[in-house]
PDB file of C-alpha atoms and ligand atoms in Angstrom:
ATOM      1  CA  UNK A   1     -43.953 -53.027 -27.310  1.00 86.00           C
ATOM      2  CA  UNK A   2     -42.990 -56.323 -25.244  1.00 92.00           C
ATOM      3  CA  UNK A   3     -44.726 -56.153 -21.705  1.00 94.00           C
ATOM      4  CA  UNK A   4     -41.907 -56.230 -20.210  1.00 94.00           C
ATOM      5  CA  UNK A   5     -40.096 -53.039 -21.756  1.00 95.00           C
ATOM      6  CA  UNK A   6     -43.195 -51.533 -20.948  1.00 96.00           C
ATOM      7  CA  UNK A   7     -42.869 -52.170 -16.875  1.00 96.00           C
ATOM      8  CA  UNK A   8     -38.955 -50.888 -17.302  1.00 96.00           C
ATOM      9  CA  UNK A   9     -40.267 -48.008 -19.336  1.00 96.00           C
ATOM     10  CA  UNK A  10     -42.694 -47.136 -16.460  1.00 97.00           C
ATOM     11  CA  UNK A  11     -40.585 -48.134 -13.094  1.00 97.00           C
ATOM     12  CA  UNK A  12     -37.544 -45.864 -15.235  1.00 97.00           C
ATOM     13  CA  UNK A  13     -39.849 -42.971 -15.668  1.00 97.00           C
ATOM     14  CA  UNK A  14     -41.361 -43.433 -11.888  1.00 97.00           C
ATOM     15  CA  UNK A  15     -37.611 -43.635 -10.586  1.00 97.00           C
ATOM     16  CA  UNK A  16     -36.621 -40.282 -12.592  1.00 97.00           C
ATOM     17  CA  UNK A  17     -39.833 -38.443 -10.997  1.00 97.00           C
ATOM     18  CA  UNK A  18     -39.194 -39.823  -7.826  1.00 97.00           C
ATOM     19  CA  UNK A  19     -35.158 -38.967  -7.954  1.00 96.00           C
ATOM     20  CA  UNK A  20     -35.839 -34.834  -9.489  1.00 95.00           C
ATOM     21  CA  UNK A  21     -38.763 -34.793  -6.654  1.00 95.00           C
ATOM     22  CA  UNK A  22     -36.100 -35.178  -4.100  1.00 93.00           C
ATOM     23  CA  UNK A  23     -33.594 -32.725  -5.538  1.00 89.00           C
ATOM     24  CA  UNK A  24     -36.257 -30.186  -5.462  1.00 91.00           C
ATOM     25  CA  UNK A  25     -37.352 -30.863  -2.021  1.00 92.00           C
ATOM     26  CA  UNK A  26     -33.722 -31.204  -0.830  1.00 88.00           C
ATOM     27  CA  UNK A  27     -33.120 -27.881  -2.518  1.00 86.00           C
ATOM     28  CA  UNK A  28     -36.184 -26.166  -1.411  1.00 90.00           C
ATOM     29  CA  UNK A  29     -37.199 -27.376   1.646  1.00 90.00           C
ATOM     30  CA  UNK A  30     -33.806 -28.554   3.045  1.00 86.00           C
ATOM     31  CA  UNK A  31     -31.439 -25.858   1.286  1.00 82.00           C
ATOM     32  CA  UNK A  32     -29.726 -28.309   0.281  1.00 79.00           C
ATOM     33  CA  UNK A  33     -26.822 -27.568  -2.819  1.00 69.00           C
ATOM     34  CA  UNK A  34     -24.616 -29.328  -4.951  1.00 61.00           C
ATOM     35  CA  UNK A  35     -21.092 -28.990  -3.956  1.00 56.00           C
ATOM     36  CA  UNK A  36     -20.255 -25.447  -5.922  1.00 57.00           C
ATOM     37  CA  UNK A  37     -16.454 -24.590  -6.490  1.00 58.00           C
ATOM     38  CA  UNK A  38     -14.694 -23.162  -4.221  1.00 60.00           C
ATOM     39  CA  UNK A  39     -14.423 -19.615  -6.665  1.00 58.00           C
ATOM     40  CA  UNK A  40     -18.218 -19.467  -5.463  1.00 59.00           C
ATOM     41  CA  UNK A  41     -16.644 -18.019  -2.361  1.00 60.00           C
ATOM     42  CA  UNK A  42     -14.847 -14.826  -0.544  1.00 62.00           C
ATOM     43  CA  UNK A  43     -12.242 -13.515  -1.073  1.00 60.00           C
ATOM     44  CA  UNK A  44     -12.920 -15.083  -4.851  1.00 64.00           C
ATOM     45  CA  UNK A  45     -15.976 -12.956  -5.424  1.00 65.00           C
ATOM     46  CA  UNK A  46     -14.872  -9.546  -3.861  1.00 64.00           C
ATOM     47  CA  UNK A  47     -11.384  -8.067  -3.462  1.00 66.00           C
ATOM     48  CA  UNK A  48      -8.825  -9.921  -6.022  1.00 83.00           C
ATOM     49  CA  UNK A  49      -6.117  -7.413  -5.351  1.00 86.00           C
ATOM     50  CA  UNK A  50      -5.309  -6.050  -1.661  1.00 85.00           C
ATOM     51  CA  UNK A  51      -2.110  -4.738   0.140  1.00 86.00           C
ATOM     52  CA  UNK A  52      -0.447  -7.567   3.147  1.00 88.00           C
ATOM     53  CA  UNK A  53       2.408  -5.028   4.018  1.00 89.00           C
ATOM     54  CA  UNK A  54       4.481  -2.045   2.784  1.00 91.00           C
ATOM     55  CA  UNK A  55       5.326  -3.995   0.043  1.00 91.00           C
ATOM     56  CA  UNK A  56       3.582  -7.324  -0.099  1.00 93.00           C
ATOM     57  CA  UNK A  57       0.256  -7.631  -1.762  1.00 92.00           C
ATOM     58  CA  UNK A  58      -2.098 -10.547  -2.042  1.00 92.00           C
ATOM     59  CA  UNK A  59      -3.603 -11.534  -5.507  1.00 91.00           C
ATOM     60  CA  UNK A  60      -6.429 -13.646  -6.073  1.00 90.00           C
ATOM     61  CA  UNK A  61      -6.572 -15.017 -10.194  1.00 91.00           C
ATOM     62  CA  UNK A  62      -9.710 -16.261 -11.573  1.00 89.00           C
ATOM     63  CA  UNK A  63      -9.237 -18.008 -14.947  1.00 91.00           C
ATOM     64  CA  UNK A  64     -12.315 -18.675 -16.316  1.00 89.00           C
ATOM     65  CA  UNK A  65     -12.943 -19.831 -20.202  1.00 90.00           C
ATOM     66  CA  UNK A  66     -11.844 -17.718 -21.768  1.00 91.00           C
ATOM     67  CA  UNK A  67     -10.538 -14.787 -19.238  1.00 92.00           C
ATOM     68  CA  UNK A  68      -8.397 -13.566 -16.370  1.00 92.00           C
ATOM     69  CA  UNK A  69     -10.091 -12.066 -13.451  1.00 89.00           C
ATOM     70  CA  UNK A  70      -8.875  -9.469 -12.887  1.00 89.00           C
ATOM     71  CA  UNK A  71      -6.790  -9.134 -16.194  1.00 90.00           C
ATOM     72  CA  UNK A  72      -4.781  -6.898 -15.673  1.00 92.00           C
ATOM     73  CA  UNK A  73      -3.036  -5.434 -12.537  1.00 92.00           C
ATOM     74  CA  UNK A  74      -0.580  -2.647 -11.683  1.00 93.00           C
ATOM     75  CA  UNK A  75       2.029  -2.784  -8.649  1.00 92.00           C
ATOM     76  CA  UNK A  76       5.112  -1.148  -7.189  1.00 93.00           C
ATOM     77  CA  UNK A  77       8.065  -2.120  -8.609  1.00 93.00           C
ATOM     78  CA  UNK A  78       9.445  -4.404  -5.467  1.00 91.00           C
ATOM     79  CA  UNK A  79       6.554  -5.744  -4.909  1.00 92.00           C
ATOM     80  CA  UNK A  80       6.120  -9.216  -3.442  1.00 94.00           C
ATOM     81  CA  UNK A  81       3.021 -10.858  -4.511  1.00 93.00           C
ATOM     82  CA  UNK A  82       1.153 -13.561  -3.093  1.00 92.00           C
ATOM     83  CA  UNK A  83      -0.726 -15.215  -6.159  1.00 92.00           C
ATOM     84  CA  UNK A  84      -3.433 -17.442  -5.607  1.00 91.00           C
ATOM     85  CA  UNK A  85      -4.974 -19.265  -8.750  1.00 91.00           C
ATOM     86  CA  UNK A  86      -8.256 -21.321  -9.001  1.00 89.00           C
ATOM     87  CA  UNK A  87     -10.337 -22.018 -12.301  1.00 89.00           C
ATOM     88  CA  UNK A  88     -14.275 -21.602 -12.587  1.00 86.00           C
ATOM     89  CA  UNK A  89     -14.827 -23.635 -15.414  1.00 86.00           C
ATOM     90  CA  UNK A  90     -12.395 -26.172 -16.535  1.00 88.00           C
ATOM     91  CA  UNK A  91      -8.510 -26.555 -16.171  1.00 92.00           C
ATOM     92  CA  UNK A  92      -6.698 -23.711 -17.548  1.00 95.00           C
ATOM     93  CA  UNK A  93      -2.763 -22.851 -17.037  1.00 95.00           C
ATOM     94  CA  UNK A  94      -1.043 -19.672 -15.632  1.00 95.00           C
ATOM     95  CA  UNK A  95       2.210 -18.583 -16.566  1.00 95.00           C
ATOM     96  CA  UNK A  96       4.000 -14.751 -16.228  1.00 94.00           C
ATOM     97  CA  UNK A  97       6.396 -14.596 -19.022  1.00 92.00           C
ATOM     98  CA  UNK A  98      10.040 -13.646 -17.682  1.00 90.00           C
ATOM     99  CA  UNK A  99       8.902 -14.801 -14.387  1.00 90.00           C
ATOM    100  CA  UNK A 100       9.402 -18.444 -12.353  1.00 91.00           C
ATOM    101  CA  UNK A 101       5.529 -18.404 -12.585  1.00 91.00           C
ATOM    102  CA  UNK A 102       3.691 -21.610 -14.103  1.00 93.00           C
ATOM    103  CA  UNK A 103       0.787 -22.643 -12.200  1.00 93.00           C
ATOM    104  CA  UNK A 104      -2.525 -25.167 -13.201  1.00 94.00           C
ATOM    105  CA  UNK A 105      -5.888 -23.334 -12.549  1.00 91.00           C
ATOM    106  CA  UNK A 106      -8.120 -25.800 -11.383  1.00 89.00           C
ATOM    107  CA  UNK A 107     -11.587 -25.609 -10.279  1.00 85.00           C
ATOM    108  CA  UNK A 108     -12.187 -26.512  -7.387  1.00 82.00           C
ATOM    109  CA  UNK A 109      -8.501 -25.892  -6.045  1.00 85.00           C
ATOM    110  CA  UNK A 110      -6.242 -22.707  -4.637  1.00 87.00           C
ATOM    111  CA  UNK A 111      -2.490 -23.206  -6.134  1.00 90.00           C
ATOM    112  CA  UNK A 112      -0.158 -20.816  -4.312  1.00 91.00           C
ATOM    113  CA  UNK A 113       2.735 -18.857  -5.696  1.00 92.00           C
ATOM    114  CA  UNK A 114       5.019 -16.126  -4.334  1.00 93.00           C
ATOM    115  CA  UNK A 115       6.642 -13.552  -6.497  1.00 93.00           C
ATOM    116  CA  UNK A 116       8.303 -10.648  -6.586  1.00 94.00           C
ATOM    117  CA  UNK A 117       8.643  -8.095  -9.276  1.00 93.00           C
ATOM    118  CA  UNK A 118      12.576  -5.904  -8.787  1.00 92.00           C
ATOM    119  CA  UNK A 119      12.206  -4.745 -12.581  1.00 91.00           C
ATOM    120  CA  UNK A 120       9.599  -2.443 -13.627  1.00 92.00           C
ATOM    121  CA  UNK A 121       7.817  -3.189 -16.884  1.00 92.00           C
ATOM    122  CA  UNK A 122       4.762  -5.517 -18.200  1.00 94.00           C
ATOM    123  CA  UNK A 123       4.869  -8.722 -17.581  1.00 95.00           C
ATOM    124  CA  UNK A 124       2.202 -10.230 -20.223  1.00 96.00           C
ATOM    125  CA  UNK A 125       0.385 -13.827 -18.645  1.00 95.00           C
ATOM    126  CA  UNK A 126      -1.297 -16.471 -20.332  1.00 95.00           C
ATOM    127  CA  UNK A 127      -3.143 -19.524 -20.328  1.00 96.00           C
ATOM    128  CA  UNK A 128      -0.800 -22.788 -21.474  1.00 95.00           C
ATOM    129  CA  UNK A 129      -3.420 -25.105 -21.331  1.00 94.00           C
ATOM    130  CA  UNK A 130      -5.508 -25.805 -24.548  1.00 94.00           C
ATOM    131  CA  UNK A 131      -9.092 -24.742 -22.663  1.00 92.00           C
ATOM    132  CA  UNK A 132     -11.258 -24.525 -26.165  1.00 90.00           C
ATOM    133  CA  UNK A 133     -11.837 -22.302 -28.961  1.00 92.00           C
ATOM    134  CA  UNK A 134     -10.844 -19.032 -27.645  1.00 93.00           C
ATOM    135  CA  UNK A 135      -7.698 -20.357 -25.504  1.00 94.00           C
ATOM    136  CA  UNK A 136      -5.506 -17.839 -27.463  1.00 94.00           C
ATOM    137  CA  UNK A 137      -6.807 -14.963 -26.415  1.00 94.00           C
ATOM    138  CA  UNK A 138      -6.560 -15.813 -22.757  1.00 95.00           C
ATOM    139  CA  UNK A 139      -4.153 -13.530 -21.222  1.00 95.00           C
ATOM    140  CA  UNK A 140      -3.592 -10.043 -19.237  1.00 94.00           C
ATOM    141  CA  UNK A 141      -0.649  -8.349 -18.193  1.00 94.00           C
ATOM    142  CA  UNK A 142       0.977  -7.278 -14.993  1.00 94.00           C
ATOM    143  CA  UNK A 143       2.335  -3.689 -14.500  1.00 94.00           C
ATOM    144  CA  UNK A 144       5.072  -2.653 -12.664  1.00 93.00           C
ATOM    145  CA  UNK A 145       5.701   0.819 -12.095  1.00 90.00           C
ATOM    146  CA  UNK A 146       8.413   2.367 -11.221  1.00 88.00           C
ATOM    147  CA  UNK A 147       6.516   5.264  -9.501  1.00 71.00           C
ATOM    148  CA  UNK A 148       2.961   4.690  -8.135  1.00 56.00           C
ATOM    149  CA  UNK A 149       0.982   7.760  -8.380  1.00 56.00           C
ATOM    150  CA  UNK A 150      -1.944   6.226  -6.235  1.00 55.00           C
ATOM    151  CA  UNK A 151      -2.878   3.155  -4.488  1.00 53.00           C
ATOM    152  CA  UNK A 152      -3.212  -0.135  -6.192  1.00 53.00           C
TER     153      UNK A 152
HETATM  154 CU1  CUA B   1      -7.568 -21.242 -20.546  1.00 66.20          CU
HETATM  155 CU2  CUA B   1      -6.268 -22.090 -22.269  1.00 66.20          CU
END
């Protein structure tokens, strides 16, 4: 080995002790963390379904490879729904078949929908965007009931 690839070699190896050493002291004694997405956080990780008014419910829609969270979710029929999608991987698609629904999950962003359901019935959702091997089976199903025997 040339003497000089031998200094890179060692200032290289020096610089990628000296770089980790400072993520682990910026994570340890700092508490320091690389940005996380934004799914990381409430309402995200708790309650994805809750009730805004008599008939008005928010929904929060994790896609995730290769899932919906939640997948499936049962409502009124009448009700308006507030739909908030965000990915946790990579970008997936959301779209409610018979519905004006077609929205890009994408992590790191909230995109916003409002819709409301008149017609009881299932109303199946799916990914659109190819998202890898298993983007088929990516899908749930909204149900609307005509009678609600108990809460959402
Ligand atoms: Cu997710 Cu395709």
């Amino acid at each position: 080995m040339d003497k000089s690839e031998k200094i890179a070699f060692i200032l290289s190896g020096m610089l990628l002790v000296l770089f980790f050493g400072g993520i682990m002291y910026a994570a340890v004694f700092e508490d320091i963390d690389v940005p996380t997405c934004i799914t990381n956080m409430e309402p995200f990780e708790s309650d994805t379904l809750f009730q805004t008014g008599p008939d008005s419910y928010e929904l929060q829609l994790l896609a995730r490879m290769w899932a919906f969270q939640p997948s499936e979710v049962r409502l009124p029929v009448g009700s308006t729904v507030d739909l908030y999608v965000t990915s946790q991987d990579i970008i997936h698609g959301f779209k409610i078949e018979g519905k004006n629904v077609n929205l890009m999950a994408v992590p790191g962003a909230i995109n916003y929908m409002r819709v409301t359901f008149d017609e009881p019935g299932e109303y199946f959702f799916a990914c659109h965007e190819f998202c890898g091997a298993a983007h088929h089976t990516m899908a749930g199903r909204i149900i609307i009931e005509s009678e609600m025997t108990e809460g959402p």
